[in-house]
């Protein structure tokens, strides 16, 4: 009888709706089906603008390509490149000093361009082009605005960008597939020689739940076949010389003087528990002809790191060339063994090691917190940053690399979630080696920042004196009806700054602002592709939740809507929860009502054209002060955030609070399912690509560092799947068929829907074919918009 009942229940689950792809209503379609405008890049000499064109969406045909999933990667085994890459479809060049973009000549027909890599002098760009049988290397010359092919289809981009320019700007180090490459297809179809076996030796391993891991010997063989390359040194006529014999080369970095090449090599054993970034590695340095000079590091398989977000390997890490010297390596070594649980004054030490590495590495400084970054300037100036996740603390130090005995000077110390106190990012320029180092003038370095304040956003440029440790503001945007984003300080003597300016109805365009004479020179003239929503009403709504935390959201109202009409609108809220350690940081906002209104499938803004009020990017902070973790009262804070948002818009008189829908993606979907489970504030919800059973991510999720066995009540209470019997609110569940995000397996949505359906809850599940964690195919995105619109019309109107 029990078996019969089980079969009857499962029979209920197989009912499906056979439906072809649909298009959303015309109001949404005319916004969603637009031509994507180009992005731009500018050369270091401020002479050329490169216009980069991509398609708005991919097609199902684009994403229905050969794919193999190995060690955390998804690769097209024919093209030897990521199967998820977003290709560039065209390139144009224009002069900064005026001129219409000119089509780059010589490009292949129907190009699929990736990995644009500028030469050190910015006179050329190397890039890959994907063809039916592989990956080619091409080069673009700015002077002639022309491109030419350098190799046949043998380039290997398994680990990402395979291109590295030598210092002479005439030679390229390129990864090519070996002439005698292993046959991947044969390995895939091979009959297994035995079972898959894993064994625990008693060592604790706090690994997250990763996707696409190696599973068996066949996967290991395929990984070796696809990841193996040989290095070739190539001139600009396509002549090549073998630089390094075949091996599993992960990445490479050529020294500033071009005489040394640092290469990392993946070694066995591999792992079924972690992706390739944790595999054993060897780091070597070669001379400019490929001869090994020194093995500078050996790292074992890292599948059992200590617990916590601040855990790192105990071996040397973060190897890179010091950008201001000819051939000096810099690296970091943990002083706490990589274990954040160990109490110690200093966490990390920074060393430099000068080629040919005969002398021992030299200590440059120690950091109190976990090392984050170092920016080199010259022999006397460098800037070091560290941080600590548990306290959200960050420090910035000024050091003298030539005098390591000098105490580092703390120049900034703050809570890194305090956006109002963010001092900005240090500006860098290309130095004599064609490498980026800190821009310095008269002992001053420079910072540019977004300029978020309680009164609004006012981007700035500061001058920092390295001698007096004093900061002077030399420019701050005065716009109150627009946003002026500072991209880079292009010329310090002249005062030229590359900026991008936008407003709610003005598409972002690029300008050169001269901060000395306060002039603007427009570089691009992109037109607004979304004219139909120019008259939509938009405002930043500020409100408080019950504990006093200040919240915001961007409110959209239909064009022509008037409060005195007496019409109450249904409301759609789109949000994503964010964790904080203090209420002050949680109360801050980076939302700006002057931002260009850019409708996108990842929000609900489209529905303002369908008669809905939309509260976009509603603040949903989750605060865990002191020793309290944010998840300790996650549900209570979710509900408090939601109630405050609805109350705020309702108080303005715009909405019918009985007709409110909520939506979110990924962790936002997790939020939606919990809101509908634990409160009655919403009439419906849309949850896309979420995780609903936290026992399937037992060693942490999002910002939760405790494992399931340390906090079972948290994992269980926060799992909508475990509480599916409480759900009575209509829920639209959407997921990509091939989700590649850690923890958000497609199975999460499938099993949650099974539970809801079996318990009689009103739910609909849509699985989008071939999609990963984010959605890219036009057919799927248009159908998603149709599904959401039909769902809202049914439950909110």
PDB file of C-alpha atoms in Angstrom, residues 610-719:
ATOM      1  CA  UNK A 610       1.988  47.630 -17.866  1.00  0.00           C
ATOM      2  CA  UNK A 611       0.404  49.726 -15.132  1.00  0.00           C
ATOM      3  CA  UNK A 612       2.446  48.559 -12.134  1.00  0.00           C
ATOM      4  CA  UNK A 613       4.386  50.532  -9.573  1.00  0.00           C
ATOM      5  CA  UNK A 614       7.894  49.079  -9.292  1.00  0.00           C
ATOM      6  CA  UNK A 615      10.232  49.396  -6.299  1.00  0.00           C
ATOM      7  CA  UNK A 616      13.578  48.382  -7.744  1.00  0.00           C
ATOM      8  CA  UNK A 617      16.700  47.486  -5.796  1.00  0.00           C
ATOM      9  CA  UNK A 618      14.834  47.733  -2.503  1.00  0.00           C
ATOM     10  CA  UNK A 619      17.281  47.617   0.401  1.00  0.00           C
ATOM     11  CA  UNK A 620      17.098  44.319   2.306  1.00  0.00           C
ATOM     12  CA  UNK A 621      19.981  44.511   4.804  1.00  0.00           C
ATOM     13  CA  UNK A 622      20.573  41.663   7.244  1.00  0.00           C
ATOM     14  CA  UNK A 623      22.555  42.863  10.256  1.00  0.00           C
ATOM     15  CA  UNK A 624      24.511  40.709  12.681  1.00  0.00           C
ATOM     16  CA  UNK A 625      26.249  42.930  15.226  1.00  0.00           C
ATOM     17  CA  UNK A 626      29.019  41.805  17.536  1.00  0.00           C
ATOM     18  CA  UNK A 627      29.103  38.032  17.886  1.00  0.00           C
ATOM     19  CA  UNK A 628      25.613  37.685  16.409  1.00  0.00           C
ATOM     20  CA  UNK A 629      25.647  36.313  12.868  1.00  0.00           C
ATOM     21  CA  UNK A 630      23.280  37.843  10.284  1.00  0.00           C
ATOM     22  CA  UNK A 631      21.521  34.505   9.786  1.00  0.00           C
ATOM     23  CA  UNK A 632      20.639  34.262  13.487  1.00  0.00           C
ATOM     24  CA  UNK A 633      17.614  36.467  12.822  1.00  0.00           C
ATOM     25  CA  UNK A 634      17.495  36.382   9.039  1.00  0.00           C
ATOM     26  CA  UNK A 635      13.757  35.718   8.720  1.00  0.00           C
ATOM     27  CA  UNK A 636      12.728  38.447  11.151  1.00  0.00           C
ATOM     28  CA  UNK A 637      14.843  41.015   9.327  1.00  0.00           C
ATOM     29  CA  UNK A 638      13.576  39.901   5.908  1.00  0.00           C
ATOM     30  CA  UNK A 639       9.997  40.459   6.992  1.00  0.00           C
ATOM     31  CA  UNK A 640      10.863  43.782   8.637  1.00  0.00           C
ATOM     32  CA  UNK A 641      12.520  44.971   5.411  1.00  0.00           C
ATOM     33  CA  UNK A 642       9.528  43.898   3.333  1.00  0.00           C
ATOM     34  CA  UNK A 643       6.948  45.483   5.626  1.00  0.00           C
ATOM     35  CA  UNK A 644       8.874  48.754   5.748  1.00  0.00           C
ATOM     36  CA  UNK A 645       9.064  48.907   1.938  1.00  0.00           C
ATOM     37  CA  UNK A 646       5.344  48.257   1.467  1.00  0.00           C
ATOM     38  CA  UNK A 647       4.417  50.684   4.232  1.00  0.00           C
ATOM     39  CA  UNK A 648       6.570  53.411   2.678  1.00  0.00           C
ATOM     40  CA  UNK A 649       5.038  53.183  -0.803  1.00  0.00           C
ATOM     41  CA  UNK A 650       1.551  52.717   0.629  1.00  0.00           C
ATOM     42  CA  UNK A 651       1.987  55.863   2.740  1.00  0.00           C
ATOM     43  CA  UNK A 652       2.577  57.800  -0.483  1.00  0.00           C
ATOM     44  CA  UNK A 653      -0.884  56.725  -1.597  1.00  0.00           C
ATOM     45  CA  UNK A 654       0.148  54.911  -4.768  1.00  0.00           C
ATOM     46  CA  UNK A 655      -0.623  51.240  -4.192  1.00  0.00           C
ATOM     47  CA  UNK A 656      -3.110  48.592  -3.208  1.00  0.00           C
ATOM     48  CA  UNK A 657      -1.128  46.800  -0.501  1.00  0.00           C
ATOM     49  CA  UNK A 658      -3.142  43.651  -1.060  1.00  0.00           C
ATOM     50  CA  UNK A 659      -1.630  43.418  -4.540  1.00  0.00           C
ATOM     51  CA  UNK A 660       2.108  43.264  -3.949  1.00  0.00           C
ATOM     52  CA  UNK A 661       4.517  40.862  -5.655  1.00  0.00           C
ATOM     53  CA  UNK A 662       8.169  40.243  -4.841  1.00  0.00           C
ATOM     54  CA  UNK A 663      11.020  38.880  -6.946  1.00  0.00           C
ATOM     55  CA  UNK A 664      14.673  38.015  -6.762  1.00  0.00           C
ATOM     56  CA  UNK A 665      17.456  36.040  -8.438  1.00  0.00           C
ATOM     57  CA  UNK A 666      19.908  33.606  -6.812  1.00  0.00           C
ATOM     58  CA  UNK A 667      20.150  34.638  -3.133  1.00  0.00           C
ATOM     59  CA  UNK A 668      17.252  36.955  -3.940  1.00  0.00           C
ATOM     60  CA  UNK A 669      15.223  33.886  -4.919  1.00  0.00           C
ATOM     61  CA  UNK A 670      16.091  32.314  -1.569  1.00  0.00           C
ATOM     62  CA  UNK A 671      14.797  35.545   0.001  1.00  0.00           C
ATOM     63  CA  UNK A 672      11.524  35.375  -1.958  1.00  0.00           C
ATOM     64  CA  UNK A 673      10.779  31.785  -0.985  1.00  0.00           C
ATOM     65  CA  UNK A 674      11.388  32.557   2.700  1.00  0.00           C
ATOM     66  CA  UNK A 675       9.204  35.674   2.589  1.00  0.00           C
ATOM     67  CA  UNK A 676       6.309  33.770   1.077  1.00  0.00           C
ATOM     68  CA  UNK A 677       6.819  30.970   3.597  1.00  0.00           C
ATOM     69  CA  UNK A 678       6.896  33.118   6.727  1.00  0.00           C
ATOM     70  CA  UNK A 679       4.685  36.161   6.075  1.00  0.00           C
ATOM     71  CA  UNK A 680       1.451  37.202   4.364  1.00  0.00           C
ATOM     72  CA  UNK A 681       2.576  40.528   2.945  1.00  0.00           C
ATOM     73  CA  UNK A 682       2.668  39.361  -0.665  1.00  0.00           C
ATOM     74  CA  UNK A 683       0.111  38.147  -3.173  1.00  0.00           C
ATOM     75  CA  UNK A 684       2.737  36.290  -5.232  1.00  0.00           C
ATOM     76  CA  UNK A 685       6.452  35.927  -5.822  1.00  0.00           C
ATOM     77  CA  UNK A 686       9.019  35.140  -8.525  1.00  0.00           C
ATOM     78  CA  UNK A 687      12.105  33.165  -7.467  1.00  0.00           C
ATOM     79  CA  UNK A 688      14.784  32.619 -10.114  1.00  0.00           C
ATOM     80  CA  UNK A 689      17.794  30.289  -9.889  1.00  0.00           C
ATOM     81  CA  UNK A 690      17.792  29.964  -6.125  1.00  0.00           C
ATOM     82  CA  UNK A 691      18.761  27.384  -3.496  1.00  0.00           C
ATOM     83  CA  UNK A 692      15.945  26.202  -1.232  1.00  0.00           C
ATOM     84  CA  UNK A 693      17.414  23.296   0.722  1.00  0.00           C
ATOM     85  CA  UNK A 694      20.431  24.374   2.728  1.00  0.00           C
ATOM     86  CA  UNK A 695      21.303  20.844   3.797  1.00  0.00           C
ATOM     87  CA  UNK A 696      22.555  20.488   0.212  1.00  0.00           C
ATOM     88  CA  UNK A 697      25.138  23.206   0.952  1.00  0.00           C
ATOM     89  CA  UNK A 698      26.257  21.911   4.361  1.00  0.00           C
ATOM     90  CA  UNK A 699      29.609  23.702   4.597  1.00  0.00           C
ATOM     91  CA  UNK A 700      28.321  27.239   4.282  1.00  0.00           C
ATOM     92  CA  UNK A 701      26.268  29.401   1.951  1.00  0.00           C
ATOM     93  CA  UNK A 702      26.427  33.060   0.950  1.00  0.00           C
ATOM     94  CA  UNK A 703      27.922  34.737   4.073  1.00  0.00           C
ATOM     95  CA  UNK A 704      27.321  31.825   6.460  1.00  0.00           C
ATOM     96  CA  UNK A 705      30.644  30.375   7.659  1.00  0.00           C
ATOM     97  CA  UNK A 706      29.238  27.831  10.129  1.00  0.00           C
ATOM     98  CA  UNK A 707      28.587  24.344   8.811  1.00  0.00           C
ATOM     99  CA  UNK A 708      25.304  22.471   9.129  1.00  0.00           C
ATOM    100  CA  UNK A 709      26.358  20.505  12.211  1.00  0.00           C
ATOM    101  CA  UNK A 710      27.318  23.672  14.057  1.00  0.00           C
ATOM    102  CA  UNK A 711      24.024  25.451  13.343  1.00  0.00           C
ATOM    103  CA  UNK A 712      21.395  22.883  12.224  1.00  0.00           C
ATOM    104  CA  UNK A 713      18.513  25.079  13.363  1.00  0.00           C
ATOM    105  CA  UNK A 714      19.726  27.890  11.068  1.00  0.00           C
ATOM    106  CA  UNK A 715      20.082  25.616   8.055  1.00  0.00           C
ATOM    107  CA  UNK A 716      16.678  24.002   8.631  1.00  0.00           C
ATOM    108  CA  UNK A 717      14.661  27.111   9.450  1.00  0.00           C
ATOM    109  CA  UNK A 718      16.160  29.015   6.506  1.00  0.00           C
ATOM    110  CA  UNK A 719      15.423  26.191   4.043  1.00  0.00           C
TER     111      UNK A 719
END
